Amino acid sequence: NKKAFVELLFWKNATAVREMSEGYSTLRDGEGTGACRAPAWSPQEEQVLRELYWRHKEVEGQDIIAAILAELPGRTRRQVVKQLVRM
């Protein structure tokens, strides 16, 4: 690859760095981007998230996401924030 120096300057993600350092095609099937994707939000989960957000939104001095996570098991902080932004 004659333009590998450009890839070294502008990394896209950890998988690209691993491919550059260990060689391309070294990843096994199912490894890399998208392999550990979080489960999709069901309409019921979205509704629960929406209700929890509106319930905890008005409380002053409280971390809204922490309060939501306490009542919404099985999701990470990042997943909740990303879904709230998406909604």
C-alpha positions as YAML, in Angstrom:
chain: A
units: angstrom
residues:
- id: 1
  name: ASN
  ca: [0.00, 0.00, 0.00]
- id: 2
  name: LYS
  ca: [1.78, 3.11, -1.24]
- id: 3
  name: LYS
  ca: [-0.36, 5.45, 0.85]
- id: 4
  name: ALA
  ca: [0.00, 3.71, 4.19]
- id: 5
  name: PHE
  ca: [1.55, 6.84, 5.68]
- id: 6
  name: VAL
  ca: [-1.83, 8.57, 5.38]
- id: 7
  name: GLU
  ca: [-3.46, 5.78, 7.39]
- id: 8
  name: LEU
  ca: [-0.79, 6.21, 10.05]
- id: 9
  name: LEU
  ca: [-1.65, 9.91, 10.39]
- id: 10
  name: PHE
  ca: [-5.44, 9.59, 10.45]
- id: 11
  name: TRP
  ca: [-6.61, 6.59, 12.45]
- id: 12
  name: LYS
  ca: [-10.28, 5.74, 12.19]
- id: 13
  name: ASN
  ca: [-10.68, 3.30, 15.06]
- id: 14
  name: ALA
  ca: [-8.87, 0.66, 17.10]
- id: 15
  name: THR
  ca: [-9.54, -2.01, 14.47]
- id: 16
  name: ALA
  ca: [-7.77, 0.02, 11.79]
- id: 17
  name: VAL
  ca: [-4.77, 0.50, 14.09]
- id: 18
  name: ARG
  ca: [-4.66, -3.22, 14.80]
- id: 19
  name: GLU
  ca: [-4.79, -4.02, 11.09]
- id: 20
  name: MET
  ca: [-1.97, -1.58, 10.37]
- id: 21
  name: SER
  ca: [0.24, -2.95, 13.14]
- id: 22
  name: GLU
  ca: [-0.47, -6.67, 12.72]
- id: 23
  name: GLY
  ca: [-1.21, -6.75, 9.02]
- id: 24
  name: TYR
  ca: [-4.41, -6.68, 7.06]
- id: 25
  name: SER
  ca: [-6.69, -9.71, 7.08]
- id: 26
  name: THR
  ca: [-5.39, -10.84, 10.46]
- id: 27
  name: LEU
  ca: [-8.77, -10.36, 12.12]
- id: 28
  name: ARG
  ca: [-10.78, -13.51, 12.46]
- id: 29
  name: ASP
  ca: [-14.39, -13.63, 11.25]
- id: 30
  name: GLY
  ca: [-16.71, -11.69, 13.52]
- id: 31
  name: GLU
  ca: [-13.91, -9.67, 15.07]
- id: 32
  name: GLY
  ca: [-13.55, -5.93, 14.76]
- id: 33
  name: THR
  ca: [-16.15, -3.29, 14.02]
- id: 34
  name: GLY
  ca: [-19.70, -4.30, 14.79]
- id: 35
  name: ALA
  ca: [-18.80, -7.57, 16.48]
- id: 36
  name: CYS
  ca: [-19.78, -6.37, 19.97]
- id: 37
  name: ARG
  ca: [-22.76, -4.29, 18.99]
- id: 38
  name: ALA
  ca: [-25.24, -3.54, 21.72]
- id: 39
  name: PRO
  ca: [-28.73, -4.99, 21.40]
- id: 40
  name: ALA
  ca: [-31.24, -2.74, 19.68]
- id: 41
  name: TRP
  ca: [-33.73, -0.77, 21.73]
- id: 42
  name: SER
  ca: [-37.22, -2.20, 21.58]
- id: 43
  name: PRO
  ca: [-40.20, 0.16, 21.41]
- id: 44
  name: GLN
  ca: [-41.09, -0.81, 25.00]
- id: 45
  name: GLU
  ca: [-37.58, 0.04, 26.21]
- id: 46
  name: GLU
  ca: [-37.72, 3.36, 24.40]
- id: 47
  name: GLN
  ca: [-41.02, 4.17, 26.07]
- id: 48
  name: VAL
  ca: [-39.63, 3.27, 29.51]
- id: 49
  name: LEU
  ca: [-36.53, 5.39, 28.82]
- id: 50
  name: ARG
  ca: [-38.69, 8.31, 27.74]
- id: 51
  name: GLU
  ca: [-40.83, 8.06, 30.89]
- id: 52
  name: LEU
  ca: [-37.77, 7.80, 33.15]
- id: 53
  name: TYR
  ca: [-36.19, 10.80, 31.48]
- id: 54
  name: TRP
  ca: [-39.28, 12.99, 31.94]
- id: 55
  name: ARG
  ca: [-39.63, 11.84, 35.55]
- id: 56
  name: HIS
  ca: [-36.00, 12.64, 36.51]
- id: 57
  name: LYS
  ca: [-35.53, 15.68, 34.28]
- id: 58
  name: GLU
  ca: [-37.01, 18.20, 36.70]
- id: 59
  name: VAL
  ca: [-35.03, 17.12, 39.80]
- id: 60
  name: GLU
  ca: [-32.33, 19.68, 40.58]
- id: 61
  name: GLY
  ca: [-28.81, 18.56, 41.51]
- id: 62
  name: GLN
  ca: [-29.33, 15.00, 40.34]
- id: 63
  name: ASP
  ca: [-27.48, 13.13, 37.61]
- id: 64
  name: ILE
  ca: [-30.33, 12.20, 35.27]
- id: 65
  name: ILE
  ca: [-28.44, 9.37, 33.58]
- id: 66
  name: ALA
  ca: [-27.40, 7.81, 36.90]
- id: 67
  name: ALA
  ca: [-31.02, 7.88, 38.08]
- id: 68
  name: ILE
  ca: [-32.18, 6.26, 34.83]
- id: 69
  name: LEU
  ca: [-29.49, 3.58, 35.02]
- id: 70
  name: ALA
  ca: [-30.60, 2.67, 38.54]
- id: 71
  name: GLU
  ca: [-34.04, 1.79, 37.17]
- id: 72
  name: LEU
  ca: [-32.99, 0.45, 33.76]
- id: 73
  name: PRO
  ca: [-30.81, -2.65, 34.22]
- id: 74
  name: GLY
  ca: [-28.79, -4.17, 31.42]
- id: 75
  name: ARG
  ca: [-27.78, -0.93, 29.70]
- id: 76
  name: THR
  ca: [-24.61, 1.11, 29.97]
- id: 77
  name: ARG
  ca: [-24.37, 4.84, 30.51]
- id: 78
  name: ARG
  ca: [-23.12, 5.29, 26.97]
- id: 79
  name: GLN
  ca: [-26.03, 3.33, 25.48]
- id: 80
  name: VAL
  ca: [-28.57, 5.39, 27.44]
- id: 81
  name: VAL
  ca: [-27.03, 8.73, 26.48]
- id: 82
  name: LYS
  ca: [-26.75, 7.71, 22.83]
- id: 83
  name: GLN
  ca: [-30.39, 6.58, 22.73]
- id: 84
  name: LEU
  ca: [-31.60, 9.76, 24.44]
- id: 85
  name: VAL
  ca: [-29.78, 11.88, 21.88]
- id: 86
  name: ARG
  ca: [-31.17, 9.75, 19.06]
- id: 87
  name: MET
  ca: [-34.72, 10.08, 20.40]
...
